[in-house]
Each structure stands twice: as structure tokens, then as C-alpha cells.
């Protein structure tokens, strides 16, 4: 997916244009990081830690102690982004690496292939925080233990809105598993249940701070299990059944006691629905 430094190709569309004009064309060929599609970011328990809000933070003054349990998703490994300019020619590659940081990206080096990787950090409003088997409940326990040791009044700092778990987590826990997750972290409102979770977890390796592969959720036109705030009930949306009947039945049971949870809070008025979506993993090699 990358152009090696010793590869030189001629882009015949405008070889005689002035360098300044060519550079502008390259610049406008790079999409902004905020326009990138959603991707999976792997959870790391070390990024969950007590934190005191400072003046200027939007939640400063919310409590007298200003103490929060915060998940620093900004520190998660970045995900690679396919920027076609890297594969055009050396000039385009140089331009892409120069302009990418201005558009919300970071530049990494793939030492094995000797070429740059353009990547981005997590966007908590659309990307998925993925928990491998057993990690979600471990995070909850870790959070409680850390805050109990401080013996102070604290609040939860807003976390990424979309979580991903493996289907094995649903099938191996009692019916209140997802309910417990929501009780502890009620800022998130989407759970992606990866039915091909072993495929996802095999991809967990990186190149010096950037994931070696990119993983995206693929609904395959499947249905989602929705909670409608106005109707105060759960129902399946239209679509194909994705995954086994056992998994789909378990998703229904997991949410049996969540009716109305958190959606009466003013902070959740902007969330029209809560949903659980069975998905498969779309794995993109870089």
C-alpha cells in the first residue's frame, strides 16, 4: 500500500505545471482526518487513571474535588489511513507527508518497508474502543480500585461513545454483562459485538505507535438491537440476522434490565437511541 523511496513514477497528468500549483493539487487530494471512516482502537488499561481537572477544562468545577476517572484515549496506538498520494510518485509522497499533520494526521515510519505511514488518533465520537476477551470487566474493576484508594468524591470523565466487545464475552457471561458495562460508563451508547473476534485480536500488533493493520466494523446489512427513548423499549431494526441465534438471543437478554437507564438524565437528551450491533471485522493490511 506504500510507495518505496526508490520507486519513481511519472504522473503524466500535469508534469509541466509549476511546483506551487502541483503542491496545491496534492494538498487538496488529501481528505481531512475528521472525514475518515470509523476504525477499531484497542483498549489499553494503563490509560485509565485518576485525573484532576484543571482550569480551562470544560468539566472543571463540576465537583468540589475536580477529581475524575479518565480514560486517555488520545494515547492509544494510531490507526493507519490509506492516502493514495503515497503511491503516486516521490513528489506526491513528500507533499502528502508535509501536509498531513495540518489535516489532523501523524507520520510514522515503517522500518521494515522503508516508507512512511500516515495515521490518525482516535475520534471518540465515531471510532470504536475495542475490548478483547475479559478486558471490559477488568477495566471496571481497575477503575473502582483506583478511585477507592483515593477515598475522594469523583466523577467519570466522558469516554469514547462506541465500544466493541467480542461475541465470546456475551456468550460466556451472565445476562447482565452489558447492563453492568452501561451502569459504570453511561457515556457510551453503542456496542459493536464482533462475531469474528478472534480475527480482530490476531491483528493486535503495531509499528512503533501505529497499528500494523486497520480494522473497520462491517454490519453486512445486518440488524441492530435498538433502544428507542420515546417508546422506552428495545426492538430489532430491519436487516439480516448476523451471527448465531445463540448470540442474538444473548444480546436481547443482556439488555433486559436496561430499560430507561440513563436516558432520563439531561446529559443524555442528545442521544436518540442506544443500540447493540453484531458486526464482522473488515481487516485492511498496510
PDB file of C-alpha atoms in Angstrom:
ATOM      1  CA  UNK A   1       0.000   0.000   0.000  1.00  0.00           C
ATOM      2  CA  UNK A   2       3.027   2.259   0.136  1.00  0.00           C
ATOM      3  CA  UNK A   3       5.474   3.634  -2.392  1.00  0.00           C
ATOM      4  CA  UNK A   4       9.066   2.724  -1.621  1.00  0.00           C
ATOM      5  CA  UNK A   5      11.595   5.523  -1.700  1.00  0.00           C
ATOM      6  CA  UNK A   6      13.434   4.051  -4.673  1.00  0.00           C
ATOM      7  CA  UNK A   7      10.308   3.806  -6.823  1.00  0.00           C
ATOM      8  CA  UNK A   8       9.886   6.740  -9.185  1.00  0.00           C
ATOM      9  CA  UNK A   9       6.783   7.045 -11.297  1.00  0.00           C
ATOM     10  CA  UNK A  10       5.754   9.831 -13.637  1.00  0.00           C
ATOM     11  CA  UNK A  11       2.331  11.324 -13.088  1.00  0.00           C
ATOM     12  CA  UNK A  12       1.563  12.328 -16.670  1.00  0.00           C
ATOM     13  CA  UNK A  13      -1.483  14.483 -15.962  1.00  0.00           C
ATOM     14  CA  UNK A  14       0.461  17.638 -15.125  1.00  0.00           C
ATOM     15  CA  UNK A  15       4.252  17.142 -15.198  1.00  0.00           C
ATOM     16  CA  UNK A  16       4.917  20.619 -16.585  1.00  0.00           C
ATOM     17  CA  UNK A  17       2.795  22.611 -14.136  1.00  0.00           C
ATOM     18  CA  UNK A  18       4.651  24.958 -11.759  1.00  0.00           C
ATOM     19  CA  UNK A  19       5.713  23.258  -8.498  1.00  0.00           C
ATOM     20  CA  UNK A  20       3.493  25.590  -6.426  1.00  0.00           C
ATOM     21  CA  UNK A  21       0.413  24.589  -8.399  1.00  0.00           C
ATOM     22  CA  UNK A  22       1.256  20.889  -8.246  1.00  0.00           C
ATOM     23  CA  UNK A  23       1.673  21.194  -4.487  1.00  0.00           C
ATOM     24  CA  UNK A  24      -1.777  22.776  -4.160  1.00  0.00           C
ATOM     25  CA  UNK A  25      -3.266  19.924  -6.160  1.00  0.00           C
ATOM     26  CA  UNK A  26      -1.568  17.360  -3.935  1.00  0.00           C
ATOM     27  CA  UNK A  27      -2.786  19.216  -0.843  1.00  0.00           C
ATOM     28  CA  UNK A  28      -6.428  19.174  -1.944  1.00  0.00           C
ATOM     29  CA  UNK A  29      -6.202  15.462  -2.746  1.00  0.00           C
ATOM     30  CA  UNK A  30      -5.752  14.605   0.943  1.00  0.00           C
ATOM     31  CA  UNK A  31      -9.016  14.222   2.906  1.00  0.00           C
ATOM     32  CA  UNK A  32      -9.178  15.679   6.408  1.00  0.00           C
ATOM     33  CA  UNK A  33      -8.745  13.231   9.273  1.00  0.00           C
ATOM     34  CA  UNK A  34     -12.254  14.015  10.512  1.00  0.00           C
ATOM     35  CA  UNK A  35     -13.642  12.637   7.236  1.00  0.00           C
ATOM     36  CA  UNK A  36     -12.008   9.243   7.693  1.00  0.00           C
ATOM     37  CA  UNK A  37     -14.324   6.288   8.292  1.00  0.00           C
ATOM     38  CA  UNK A  38     -14.665   4.720  11.742  1.00  0.00           C
ATOM     39  CA  UNK A  39     -11.999   2.270  12.859  1.00  0.00           C
ATOM     40  CA  UNK A  40     -11.170  -0.004  15.773  1.00  0.00           C
ATOM     41  CA  UNK A  41      -8.756   1.096  18.505  1.00  0.00           C
ATOM     42  CA  UNK A  42      -7.519  -1.456  21.028  1.00  0.00           C
ATOM     43  CA  UNK A  43      -8.156  -0.771  24.711  1.00  0.00           C
ATOM     44  CA  UNK A  44      -5.153  -0.338  26.992  1.00  0.00           C
ATOM     45  CA  UNK A  45      -5.852  -0.436  30.733  1.00  0.00           C
ATOM     46  CA  UNK A  46      -2.869   1.812  31.525  1.00  0.00           C
ATOM     47  CA  UNK A  47      -4.743   4.740  30.001  1.00  0.00           C
ATOM     48  CA  UNK A  48      -7.476   4.620  32.667  1.00  0.00           C
ATOM     49  CA  UNK A  49      -6.313   6.733  35.578  1.00  0.00           C
ATOM     50  CA  UNK A  50      -7.405   9.257  38.237  1.00  0.00           C
ATOM     51  CA  UNK A  51      -7.094  12.809  36.976  1.00  0.00           C
ATOM     52  CA  UNK A  52      -7.722  16.258  38.434  1.00  0.00           C
ATOM     53  CA  UNK A  53      -9.379  18.723  36.064  1.00  0.00           C
ATOM     54  CA  UNK A  54      -7.523  21.975  35.566  1.00  0.00           C
ATOM     55  CA  UNK A  55      -8.896  25.493  34.924  1.00  0.00           C
ATOM     56  CA  UNK A  56      -9.986  25.707  31.331  1.00  0.00           C
ATOM     57  CA  UNK A  57     -11.228  22.131  31.140  1.00  0.00           C
ATOM     58  CA  UNK A  58     -14.973  22.040  30.293  1.00  0.00           C
ATOM     59  CA  UNK A  59     -15.676  19.902  33.377  1.00  0.00           C
ATOM     60  CA  UNK A  60     -13.597  21.961  35.796  1.00  0.00           C
ATOM     61  CA  UNK A  61     -15.737  22.887  38.797  1.00  0.00           C
ATOM     62  CA  UNK A  62     -18.251  20.082  38.255  1.00  0.00           C
ATOM     63  CA  UNK A  63     -17.327  18.692  41.661  1.00  0.00           C
ATOM     64  CA  UNK A  64     -15.559  20.295  44.596  1.00  0.00           C
ATOM     65  CA  UNK A  65     -12.579  17.969  44.277  1.00  0.00           C
ATOM     66  CA  UNK A  66     -12.359  18.210  40.448  1.00  0.00           C
ATOM     67  CA  UNK A  67     -11.356  14.540  40.550  1.00  0.00           C
ATOM     68  CA  UNK A  68     -12.276  12.316  37.627  1.00  0.00           C
ATOM     69  CA  UNK A  69     -11.646   8.790  36.492  1.00  0.00           C
ATOM     70  CA  UNK A  70     -10.456   9.489  32.973  1.00  0.00           C
ATOM     71  CA  UNK A  71      -9.671   7.295  30.009  1.00  0.00           C
ATOM     72  CA  UNK A  72      -6.907   8.863  27.915  1.00  0.00           C
ATOM     73  CA  UNK A  73      -7.944   7.549  24.516  1.00  0.00           C
ATOM     74  CA  UNK A  74      -5.570  10.079  22.941  1.00  0.00           C
ATOM     75  CA  UNK A  75      -2.679   7.805  23.925  1.00  0.00           C
ATOM     76  CA  UNK A  76      -3.953   4.707  22.117  1.00  0.00           C
ATOM     77  CA  UNK A  77      -1.978   3.457  19.125  1.00  0.00           C
ATOM     78  CA  UNK A  78      -2.914   5.382  15.987  1.00  0.00           C
ATOM     79  CA  UNK A  79      -4.609   3.673  13.033  1.00  0.00           C
ATOM     80  CA  UNK A  80      -3.163   3.821   9.507  1.00  0.00           C
ATOM     81  CA  UNK A  81      -5.053   5.691   6.799  1.00  0.00           C
ATOM     82  CA  UNK A  82      -4.921   4.904   3.098  1.00  0.00           C
ATOM     83  CA  UNK A  83      -3.684   8.095   1.435  1.00  0.00           C
ATOM     84  CA  UNK A  84      -3.377   7.365  -2.320  1.00  0.00           C
ATOM     85  CA  UNK A  85      -0.779  10.113  -2.793  1.00  0.00           C
ATOM     86  CA  UNK A  86       1.764   7.857  -1.112  1.00  0.00           C
ATOM     87  CA  UNK A  87       1.543   5.585  -4.154  1.00  0.00           C
ATOM     88  CA  UNK A  88       1.767   8.167  -6.956  1.00  0.00           C
ATOM     89  CA  UNK A  89       5.404   9.307  -7.050  1.00  0.00           C
ATOM     90  CA  UNK A  90       8.104  10.696  -4.808  1.00  0.00           C
ATOM     91  CA  UNK A  91       6.905  14.279  -5.157  1.00  0.00           C
ATOM     92  CA  UNK A  92       3.350  13.346  -4.177  1.00  0.00           C
ATOM     93  CA  UNK A  93       4.597  11.293  -1.254  1.00  0.00           C
ATOM     94  CA  UNK A  94       6.687  14.198   0.016  1.00  0.00           C
ATOM     95  CA  UNK A  95       3.738  16.576  -0.346  1.00  0.00           C
ATOM     96  CA  UNK A  96       1.423  14.164   1.472  1.00  0.00           C
ATOM     97  CA  UNK A  97       3.799  13.850   4.419  1.00  0.00           C
ATOM     98  CA  UNK A  98       4.228  17.627   4.572  1.00  0.00           C
ATOM     99  CA  UNK A  99       0.514  18.499   4.527  1.00  0.00           C
ATOM    100  CA  UNK A 100      -0.865  15.550   6.513  1.00  0.00           C
ATOM    101  CA  UNK A 101      -0.108  16.983  10.006  1.00  0.00           C
ATOM    102  CA  UNK A 102      -2.066  20.126   9.093  1.00  0.00           C
ATOM    103  CA  UNK A 103      -5.075  17.910   8.368  1.00  0.00           C
ATOM    104  CA  UNK A 104      -5.070  16.028  11.654  1.00  0.00           C
ATOM    105  CA  UNK A 105      -2.698  13.157  10.863  1.00  0.00           C
ATOM    106  CA  UNK A 106       0.605  11.941  12.234  1.00  0.00           C
ATOM    107  CA  UNK A 107       3.525  10.500  10.277  1.00  0.00           C
ATOM    108  CA  UNK A 108       5.128   7.202  11.261  1.00  0.00           C
ATOM    109  CA  UNK A 109       7.839   5.155   9.601  1.00  0.00           C
ATOM    110  CA  UNK A 110       7.523   1.534   8.616  1.00  0.00           C
ATOM    111  CA  UNK A 111      11.135   0.493   9.121  1.00  0.00           C
ATOM    112  CA  UNK A 112      10.574  -2.902   7.516  1.00  0.00           C
ATOM    113  CA  UNK A 113       9.328  -1.420   4.243  1.00  0.00           C
ATOM    114  CA  UNK A 114      11.268   1.834   4.423  1.00  0.00           C
ATOM    115  CA  UNK A 115       8.244   4.009   3.739  1.00  0.00           C
ATOM    116  CA  UNK A 116       6.052   6.474   5.644  1.00  0.00           C
ATOM    117  CA  UNK A 117       2.702   5.642   7.225  1.00  0.00           C
ATOM    118  CA  UNK A 118       0.047   8.319   7.582  1.00  0.00           C
ATOM    119  CA  UNK A 119      -2.160   7.647  10.586  1.00  0.00           C
ATOM    120  CA  UNK A 120      -4.591   9.350  12.930  1.00  0.00           C
ATOM    121  CA  UNK A 121      -5.583   9.249  16.566  1.00  0.00           C
ATOM    122  CA  UNK A 122      -8.934   8.183  17.922  1.00  0.00           C
ATOM    123  CA  UNK A 123     -12.028  10.264  17.253  1.00  0.00           C
ATOM    124  CA  UNK A 124     -14.180   9.459  20.324  1.00  0.00           C
ATOM    125  CA  UNK A 125     -17.385  10.470  18.581  1.00  0.00           C
ATOM    126  CA  UNK A 126     -17.208   7.759  15.900  1.00  0.00           C
ATOM    127  CA  UNK A 127     -14.333   5.315  16.430  1.00  0.00           C
ATOM    128  CA  UNK A 128     -14.658   2.055  18.356  1.00  0.00           C
ATOM    129  CA  UNK A 129     -12.822   1.267  21.586  1.00  0.00           C
ATOM    130  CA  UNK A 130     -12.344  -2.499  21.394  1.00  0.00           C
ATOM    131  CA  UNK A 131     -12.056  -4.756  24.432  1.00  0.00           C
ATOM    132  CA  UNK A 132     -10.525  -8.168  23.994  1.00  0.00           C
ATOM    133  CA  UNK A 133     -11.950 -11.128  25.858  1.00  0.00           C
ATOM    134  CA  UNK A 134     -12.151 -10.307  29.563  1.00  0.00           C
ATOM    135  CA  UNK A 135     -10.831  -6.740  29.281  1.00  0.00           C
ATOM    136  CA  UNK A 136     -14.076  -4.814  29.773  1.00  0.00           C
ATOM    137  CA  UNK A 137     -14.820  -6.227  33.211  1.00  0.00           C
ATOM    138  CA  UNK A 138     -11.159  -5.859  34.191  1.00  0.00           C
ATOM    139  CA  UNK A 139     -11.349  -2.162  33.339  1.00  0.00           C
ATOM    140  CA  UNK A 140     -14.396  -1.711  35.549  1.00  0.00           C
ATOM    141  CA  UNK A 141     -12.656  -3.413  38.471  1.00  0.00           C
ATOM    142  CA  UNK A 142      -9.481  -1.400  37.885  1.00  0.00           C
ATOM    143  CA  UNK A 143     -11.438   1.844  37.850  1.00  0.00           C
ATOM    144  CA  UNK A 144     -13.194   1.091  41.121  1.00  0.00           C
ATOM    145  CA  UNK A 145      -9.968   0.010  42.820  1.00  0.00           C
ATOM    146  CA  UNK A 146      -8.044   3.123  41.776  1.00  0.00           C
ATOM    147  CA  UNK A 147     -10.698   5.534  42.968  1.00  0.00           C
ATOM    148  CA  UNK A 148     -11.418   3.683  46.195  1.00  0.00           C
ATOM    149  CA  UNK A 149      -7.757   4.034  47.150  1.00  0.00           C
ATOM    150  CA  UNK A 150      -8.003   7.836  46.875  1.00  0.00           C
ATOM    151  CA  UNK A 151     -11.087   7.999  49.101  1.00  0.00           C
ATOM    152  CA  UNK A 152     -12.416  11.171  47.450  1.00  0.00           C
ATOM    153  CA  UNK A 153     -15.618  12.111  45.687  1.00  0.00           C
ATOM    154  CA  UNK A 154     -15.103  11.700  41.956  1.00  0.00           C
ATOM    155  CA  UNK A 155     -16.928  11.667  38.637  1.00  0.00           C
ATOM    156  CA  UNK A 156     -16.416   9.821  35.378  1.00  0.00           C
ATOM    157  CA  UNK A 157     -14.865  11.793  32.559  1.00  0.00           C
ATOM    158  CA  UNK A 158     -16.677  11.268  29.227  1.00  0.00           C
ATOM    159  CA  UNK A 159     -15.372   8.199  27.410  1.00  0.00           C
ATOM    160  CA  UNK A 160     -15.494   7.220  23.721  1.00  0.00           C
ATOM    161  CA  UNK A 161     -19.111   6.731  22.674  1.00  0.00           C
ATOM    162  CA  UNK A 162     -18.690   3.482  20.769  1.00  0.00           C
ATOM    163  CA  UNK A 163     -17.404   0.286  22.319  1.00  0.00           C
ATOM    164  CA  UNK A 164     -16.567  -3.046  20.750  1.00  0.00           C
ATOM    165  CA  UNK A 165     -16.585  -6.410  22.501  1.00  0.00           C
ATOM    166  CA  UNK A 166     -16.081  -9.961  21.323  1.00  0.00           C
ATOM    167  CA  UNK A 167     -19.008 -12.302  20.943  1.00  0.00           C
ATOM    168  CA  UNK A 168     -17.392 -14.702  23.406  1.00  0.00           C
ATOM    169  CA  UNK A 169     -17.803 -12.079  26.129  1.00  0.00           C
ATOM    170  CA  UNK A 170     -21.565 -12.055  25.638  1.00  0.00           C
ATOM    171  CA  UNK A 171     -21.865 -15.830  25.494  1.00  0.00           C
ATOM    172  CA  UNK A 172     -19.645 -16.571  28.487  1.00  0.00           C
ATOM    173  CA  UNK A 173     -21.200 -14.102  30.940  1.00  0.00           C
ATOM    174  CA  UNK A 174     -24.491 -13.947  32.725  1.00  0.00           C
ATOM    175  CA  UNK A 175     -27.354 -11.990  31.242  1.00  0.00           C
ATOM    176  CA  UNK A 176     -26.388  -8.730  32.946  1.00  0.00           C
ATOM    177  CA  UNK A 177     -22.984  -8.317  31.310  1.00  0.00           C
ATOM    178  CA  UNK A 178     -23.741  -5.374  29.001  1.00  0.00           C
ATOM    179  CA  UNK A 179     -26.030  -3.930  31.653  1.00  0.00           C
ATOM    180  CA  UNK A 180     -23.091  -3.765  34.084  1.00  0.00           C
ATOM    181  CA  UNK A 181     -20.947  -2.010  31.488  1.00  0.00           C
ATOM    182  CA  UNK A 182     -23.624   0.608  30.939  1.00  0.00           C
ATOM    183  CA  UNK A 183     -24.137   1.103  34.661  1.00  0.00           C
ATOM    184  CA  UNK A 184     -20.478   2.008  35.133  1.00  0.00           C
ATOM    185  CA  UNK A 185     -19.825   4.009  31.940  1.00  0.00           C
ATOM    186  CA  UNK A 186     -23.069   5.570  30.824  1.00  0.00           C
ATOM    187  CA  UNK A 187     -21.426   7.970  28.379  1.00  0.00           C
ATOM    188  CA  UNK A 188     -21.197   5.395  25.625  1.00  0.00           C
ATOM    189  CA  UNK A 189     -24.283   4.409  23.680  1.00  0.00           C
ATOM    190  CA  UNK A 190     -23.185   1.914  21.033  1.00  0.00           C
ATOM    191  CA  UNK A 191     -21.829  -1.591  21.493  1.00  0.00           C
ATOM    192  CA  UNK A 192     -20.437  -3.434  18.475  1.00  0.00           C
ATOM    193  CA  UNK A 193     -20.369  -7.180  19.098  1.00  0.00           C
ATOM    194  CA  UNK A 194     -17.694  -8.700  16.845  1.00  0.00           C
ATOM    195  CA  UNK A 195     -18.736 -12.207  15.886  1.00  0.00           C
ATOM    196  CA  UNK A 196     -15.308 -12.769  14.309  1.00  0.00           C
ATOM    197  CA  UNK A 197     -13.469 -11.626  17.426  1.00  0.00           C
ATOM    198  CA  UNK A 198     -10.514 -13.992  17.090  1.00  0.00           C
ATOM    199  CA  UNK A 199      -9.758 -12.413  13.712  1.00  0.00           C
ATOM    200  CA  UNK A 200      -9.715  -8.999  15.391  1.00  0.00           C
ATOM    201  CA  UNK A 201      -7.435  -9.995  18.234  1.00  0.00           C
ATOM    202  CA  UNK A 202      -4.899 -11.634  15.919  1.00  0.00           C
ATOM    203  CA  UNK A 203      -4.303  -8.180  14.409  1.00  0.00           C
ATOM    204  CA  UNK A 204      -3.113  -6.574  17.630  1.00  0.00           C
ATOM    205  CA  UNK A 205       0.446  -5.582  16.780  1.00  0.00           C
ATOM    206  CA  UNK A 206       1.994  -2.261  15.862  1.00  0.00           C
ATOM    207  CA  UNK A 207       4.847  -0.397  14.217  1.00  0.00           C
ATOM    208  CA  UNK A 208       6.164   1.976  16.869  1.00  0.00           C
ATOM    209  CA  UNK A 209       2.884   3.565  17.954  1.00  0.00           C
ATOM    210  CA  UNK A 210       0.689   2.834  14.933  1.00  0.00           C
ATOM    211  CA  UNK A 211      -1.378  -0.307  14.398  1.00  0.00           C
ATOM    212  CA  UNK A 212       0.035  -2.627  11.751  1.00  0.00           C
ATOM    213  CA  UNK A 213      -3.422  -3.248  10.308  1.00  0.00           C
ATOM    214  CA  UNK A 214      -6.612  -1.259  10.168  1.00  0.00           C
ATOM    215  CA  UNK A 215      -9.858  -2.832  11.339  1.00  0.00           C
ATOM    216  CA  UNK A 216     -13.280  -1.460  10.471  1.00  0.00           C
ATOM    217  CA  UNK A 217     -16.720  -2.716  11.528  1.00  0.00           C
ATOM    218  CA  UNK A 218     -18.824  -4.260   8.777  1.00  0.00           C
ATOM    219  CA  UNK A 219     -22.520  -4.635   9.521  1.00  0.00           C
ATOM    220  CA  UNK A 220     -23.056  -6.738   6.369  1.00  0.00           C
ATOM    221  CA  UNK A 221     -26.519  -5.222   6.158  1.00  0.00           C
ATOM    222  CA  UNK A 222     -27.357  -6.781   9.495  1.00  0.00           C
ATOM    223  CA  UNK A 223     -29.916  -5.688  12.029  1.00  0.00           C
ATOM    224  CA  UNK A 224     -29.227  -3.819  15.265  1.00  0.00           C
ATOM    225  CA  UNK A 225     -30.873  -4.195  18.668  1.00  0.00           C
ATOM    226  CA  UNK A 226     -32.220  -0.701  19.383  1.00  0.00           C
ATOM    227  CA  UNK A 227     -33.466   1.091  22.456  1.00  0.00           C
ATOM    228  CA  UNK A 228     -35.945   3.777  21.450  1.00  0.00           C
ATOM    229  CA  UNK A 229     -36.066   6.513  24.061  1.00  0.00           C
ATOM    230  CA  UNK A 230     -39.500   7.788  23.101  1.00  0.00           C
ATOM    231  CA  UNK A 231     -41.099   4.345  23.139  1.00  0.00           C
ATOM    232  CA  UNK A 232     -38.965   3.170  26.066  1.00  0.00           C
ATOM    233  CA  UNK A 233     -38.489  -0.268  24.613  1.00  0.00           C
ATOM    234  CA  UNK A 234     -35.969  -2.459  22.798  1.00  0.00           C
ATOM    235  CA  UNK A 235     -36.572  -3.873  19.347  1.00  0.00           C
ATOM    236  CA  UNK A 236     -34.702  -5.284  16.376  1.00  0.00           C
ATOM    237  CA  UNK A 237     -34.265  -2.931  13.459  1.00  0.00           C
ATOM    238  CA  UNK A 238     -34.730  -4.191   9.935  1.00  0.00           C
ATOM    239  CA  UNK A 239     -31.872  -6.188   8.456  1.00  0.00           C
ATOM    240  CA  UNK A 240     -30.324  -9.608   8.183  1.00  0.00           C
ATOM    241  CA  UNK A 241     -29.575 -11.754  11.215  1.00  0.00           C
ATOM    242  CA  UNK A 242     -25.804 -11.618  11.758  1.00  0.00           C
ATOM    243  CA  UNK A 243     -24.181 -14.253  13.945  1.00  0.00           C
ATOM    244  CA  UNK A 244     -25.693 -17.261  15.621  1.00  0.00           C
ATOM    245  CA  UNK A 245     -29.154 -17.451  17.141  1.00  0.00           C
ATOM    246  CA  UNK A 246     -27.493 -18.063  20.500  1.00  0.00           C
ATOM    247  CA  UNK A 247     -25.575 -14.781  20.257  1.00  0.00           C
ATOM    248  CA  UNK A 248     -28.618 -12.780  19.134  1.00  0.00           C
ATOM    249  CA  UNK A 249     -30.729 -14.230  21.948  1.00  0.00           C
ATOM    250  CA  UNK A 250     -27.987 -13.357  24.416  1.00  0.00           C
ATOM    251  CA  UNK A 251     -27.918  -9.743  23.217  1.00  0.00           C
ATOM    252  CA  UNK A 252     -31.624  -9.479  23.992  1.00  0.00           C
ATOM    253  CA  UNK A 253     -31.183 -10.962  27.467  1.00  0.00           C
ATOM    254  CA  UNK A 254     -28.219  -8.708  28.258  1.00  0.00           C
ATOM    255  CA  UNK A 255     -30.387  -5.624  27.876  1.00  0.00           C
ATOM    256  CA  UNK A 256     -33.463  -6.865  29.688  1.00  0.00           C
ATOM    257  CA  UNK A 257     -32.936  -4.603  32.728  1.00  0.00           C
ATOM    258  CA  UNK A 258     -31.594  -1.516  30.947  1.00  0.00           C
ATOM    259  CA  UNK A 259     -34.986  -0.031  30.086  1.00  0.00           C
ATOM    260  CA  UNK A 260     -34.831   3.681  30.769  1.00  0.00           C
ATOM    261  CA  UNK A 261     -31.294   3.595  32.185  1.00  0.00           C
ATOM    262  CA  UNK A 262     -29.504   6.951  31.905  1.00  0.00           C
ATOM    263  CA  UNK A 263     -31.836   8.267  29.234  1.00  0.00           C
ATOM    264  CA  UNK A 264     -33.751  10.331  31.751  1.00  0.00           C
ATOM    265  CA  UNK A 265     -30.557  12.251  32.527  1.00  0.00           C
ATOM    266  CA  UNK A 266     -30.265  15.688  30.968  1.00  0.00           C
ATOM    267  CA  UNK A 267     -26.773  14.849  29.746  1.00  0.00           C
ATOM    268  CA  UNK A 268     -28.230  12.103  27.544  1.00  0.00           C
ATOM    269  CA  UNK A 269     -31.027  14.094  25.919  1.00  0.00           C
ATOM    270  CA  UNK A 270     -28.999  14.387  22.718  1.00  0.00           C
ATOM    271  CA  UNK A 271     -28.844  10.605  22.327  1.00  0.00           C
ATOM    272  CA  UNK A 272     -31.968   9.425  20.467  1.00  0.00           C
ATOM    273  CA  UNK A 273     -31.189   5.717  20.645  1.00  0.00           C
ATOM    274  CA  UNK A 274     -28.919   3.200  22.244  1.00  0.00           C
ATOM    275  CA  UNK A 275     -28.054   0.214  20.104  1.00  0.00           C
ATOM    276  CA  UNK A 276     -26.108  -3.021  20.013  1.00  0.00           C
ATOM    277  CA  UNK A 277     -24.850  -4.073  16.586  1.00  0.00           C
ATOM    278  CA  UNK A 278     -23.482  -7.513  15.673  1.00  0.00           C
ATOM    279  CA  UNK A 279     -20.659  -6.929  13.173  1.00  0.00           C
ATOM    280  CA  UNK A 280     -17.803  -8.685  11.427  1.00  0.00           C
ATOM    281  CA  UNK A 281     -14.283  -7.326  11.171  1.00  0.00           C
ATOM    282  CA  UNK A 282     -13.064  -5.804   7.928  1.00  0.00           C
ATOM    283  CA  UNK A 283      -9.278  -6.107   8.082  1.00  0.00           C
ATOM    284  CA  UNK A 284      -7.151  -3.842   5.879  1.00  0.00           C
ATOM    285  CA  UNK A 285      -3.465  -4.656   5.524  1.00  0.00           C
ATOM    286  CA  UNK A 286      -0.841  -1.895   5.304  1.00  0.00           C
TER     287      UNK A 286
END
